[in-house]
Amino acid sequence: GDSVTQMEGPVTLSEEAFLTINCTYTATGYPSLFWYVQYPGEGLQLLLKATKADDKGSNKGFEATYRKETTSFHLEKGSVQVSDSAVYFCALDGGSQGNLIFGKGTKLSVKP
Amino acid sequence: DAGVIQSPRHEVTEMGQEVTLRCKPISGHNSLFWYRQTMMRGLELLIYFNNNVPIDDSGMPEDRFSAKMPNASFSTLKIQPSEPRDSAVYFCASSQNLLGRADTQYFGPGTRLTVL
């Protein structure tokens, strides 16, 4: 079945470092892909999404490009801030069932 | 819009008691999802509804859990009887799914349940 695999955490970076969180997927067809972020004590919120191959989603300095050839949707940010400390979830469109399939989440900690 | 509304935000109860969690989805959304999140098991999908009809309840842990959606603006998740291992944060989410494709889910703030 469809699935999402994202890199294990936790990831610890210093402020202004470059961030990459890897996400690969297995799916039939061409599902929409999402990145969600969960700040401490809050629910998940959409960070960015892409609906077709080669699309680039972007928000708050984060970017991810839908790569059909490598079935990947890696999250990147050029310069992280302490306020980016959170758990990041990759997800894909589960198809006609109408659900999203989430990865296990990657915890990011950014130190000043 | 106020977003997805969940109540209560915190619930502390004793083992064996009935617990009811409530959710009001975003107006106009046709899909509603209940999730459970714990440190050990991560984020788990319990059940979801489309147009008030349960589509997949395979994630519901056992018969002690039940969920209803009597109308488009309200859903409940009930645990009876509750057990300490049910302690978790329960999230409700809603989305507007068109043409059978899943779209952005909007999450509520969650209900933190503690069963003593």
PDB file of C-alpha atoms in Angstrom, chain B residues 28-84:
ATOM      1  CA  GLY B  28     -18.188  23.626   4.523  1.00  0.00           C
ATOM      2  CA  HIS B  29     -15.701  20.816   5.001  1.00  0.00           C
ATOM      3  CA  ASN B  30     -17.029  17.385   4.090  1.00  0.00           C
ATOM      4  CA  SER B  31     -14.416  15.127   5.698  1.00  0.00           C
ATOM      5  CA  LEU B  32     -13.587  14.714   9.368  1.00  0.00           C
ATOM      6  CA  PHE B  33     -10.744  12.757  10.952  1.00  0.00           C
ATOM      7  CA  TRP B  34      -9.936  11.627  14.490  1.00  0.00           C
ATOM      8  CA  TYR B  35      -6.282  11.000  15.397  1.00  0.00           C
ATOM      9  CA  ARG B  36      -4.479   9.916  18.536  1.00  0.00           C
ATOM     10  CA  GLN B  37      -0.909  10.964  19.332  1.00  0.00           C
ATOM     11  CA  THR B  38       1.418   9.450  21.925  1.00  0.00           C
ATOM     12  CA  MET B  39       5.164   9.448  22.361  1.00  0.00           C
ATOM     13  CA  MET B  40       5.328   5.696  21.921  1.00  0.00           C
ATOM     14  CA  ARG B  41       3.045   5.243  18.912  1.00  0.00           C
ATOM     15  CA  GLY B  42       3.220   8.625  17.228  1.00  0.00           C
ATOM     16  CA  LEU B  43       0.248   9.923  15.241  1.00  0.00           C
ATOM     17  CA  GLU B  44      -2.458   7.326  14.557  1.00  0.00           C
ATOM     18  CA  LEU B  45      -5.581   7.731  12.452  1.00  0.00           C
ATOM     19  CA  LEU B  46      -8.519   6.311  14.378  1.00  0.00           C
ATOM     20  CA  ILE B  47     -11.481   6.935  12.086  1.00  0.00           C
ATOM     21  CA  TYR B  48     -12.646   9.273   9.401  1.00  0.00           C
ATOM     22  CA  PHE B  49     -15.962  10.389   7.984  1.00  0.00           C
ATOM     23  CA  ASN B  50     -16.947  11.638   4.574  1.00  0.00           C
ATOM     24  CA  ASN B  51     -20.267  13.482   4.327  1.00  0.00           C
ATOM     25  CA  ASN B  52     -21.062  12.298   7.881  1.00  0.00           C
ATOM     26  CA  VAL B  53     -20.586   8.630   6.954  1.00  0.00           C
ATOM     27  CA  PRO B  54     -17.782   6.591   8.541  1.00  0.00           C
ATOM     28  CA  ILE B  55     -15.407   5.514   5.771  1.00  0.00           C
ATOM     29  CA  ASP B  56     -12.660   3.710   7.637  1.00  0.00           C
ATOM     30  CA  ASP B  57     -12.648   2.817  11.326  1.00  0.00           C
ATOM     31  CA  SER B  58      -9.864   0.248  11.132  1.00  0.00           C
ATOM     32  CA  GLY B  59      -7.700   2.401  13.381  1.00  0.00           C
ATOM     33  CA  MET B  60     -10.121   2.305  16.293  1.00  0.00           C
ATOM     34  CA  PRO B  61      -8.237   0.321  18.939  1.00  0.00           C
ATOM     35  CA  GLU B  62     -11.104  -1.743  20.280  1.00  0.00           C
ATOM     36  CA  ASP B  63     -14.794  -1.798  21.025  1.00  0.00           C
ATOM     37  CA  ARG B  64     -14.348   0.611  23.896  1.00  0.00           C
ATOM     38  CA  PHE B  65     -13.935   3.363  21.297  1.00  0.00           C
ATOM     39  CA  SER B  66     -16.836   4.694  19.266  1.00  0.00           C
ATOM     40  CA  ALA B  67     -17.317   7.764  17.086  1.00  0.00           C
ATOM     41  CA  LYS B  68     -20.357   9.488  15.674  1.00  0.00           C
ATOM     42  CA  MET B  69     -21.049  12.335  13.326  1.00  0.00           C
ATOM     43  CA  PRO B  70     -24.755  13.150  13.597  1.00  0.00           C
ATOM     44  CA  ASN B  71     -24.466  16.185  11.328  1.00  0.00           C
ATOM     45  CA  ALA B  72     -21.949  18.127   9.293  1.00  0.00           C
ATOM     46  CA  SER B  73     -20.971  20.405  12.154  1.00  0.00           C
ATOM     47  CA  PHE B  74     -20.404  18.023  15.042  1.00  0.00           C
ATOM     48  CA  SER B  75     -18.615  14.795  15.896  1.00  0.00           C
ATOM     49  CA  THR B  76     -17.882  12.893  19.076  1.00  0.00           C
ATOM     50  CA  LEU B  77     -15.323  10.301  20.070  1.00  0.00           C
ATOM     51  CA  LYS B  78     -16.329   8.243  23.071  1.00  0.00           C
ATOM     52  CA  ILE B  79     -14.267   5.902  25.214  1.00  0.00           C
ATOM     53  CA  GLN B  80     -16.188   3.630  27.540  1.00  0.00           C
ATOM     54  CA  PRO B  81     -14.721   2.392  29.820  1.00  0.00           C
ATOM     55  CA  SER B  82     -11.508   4.364  29.774  1.00  0.00           C
ATOM     56  CA  GLU B  83      -8.145   2.823  30.676  1.00  0.00           C
ATOM     57  CA  PRO B  84      -4.773   4.395  31.581  1.00  0.00           C
TER      58      PRO B  84
END
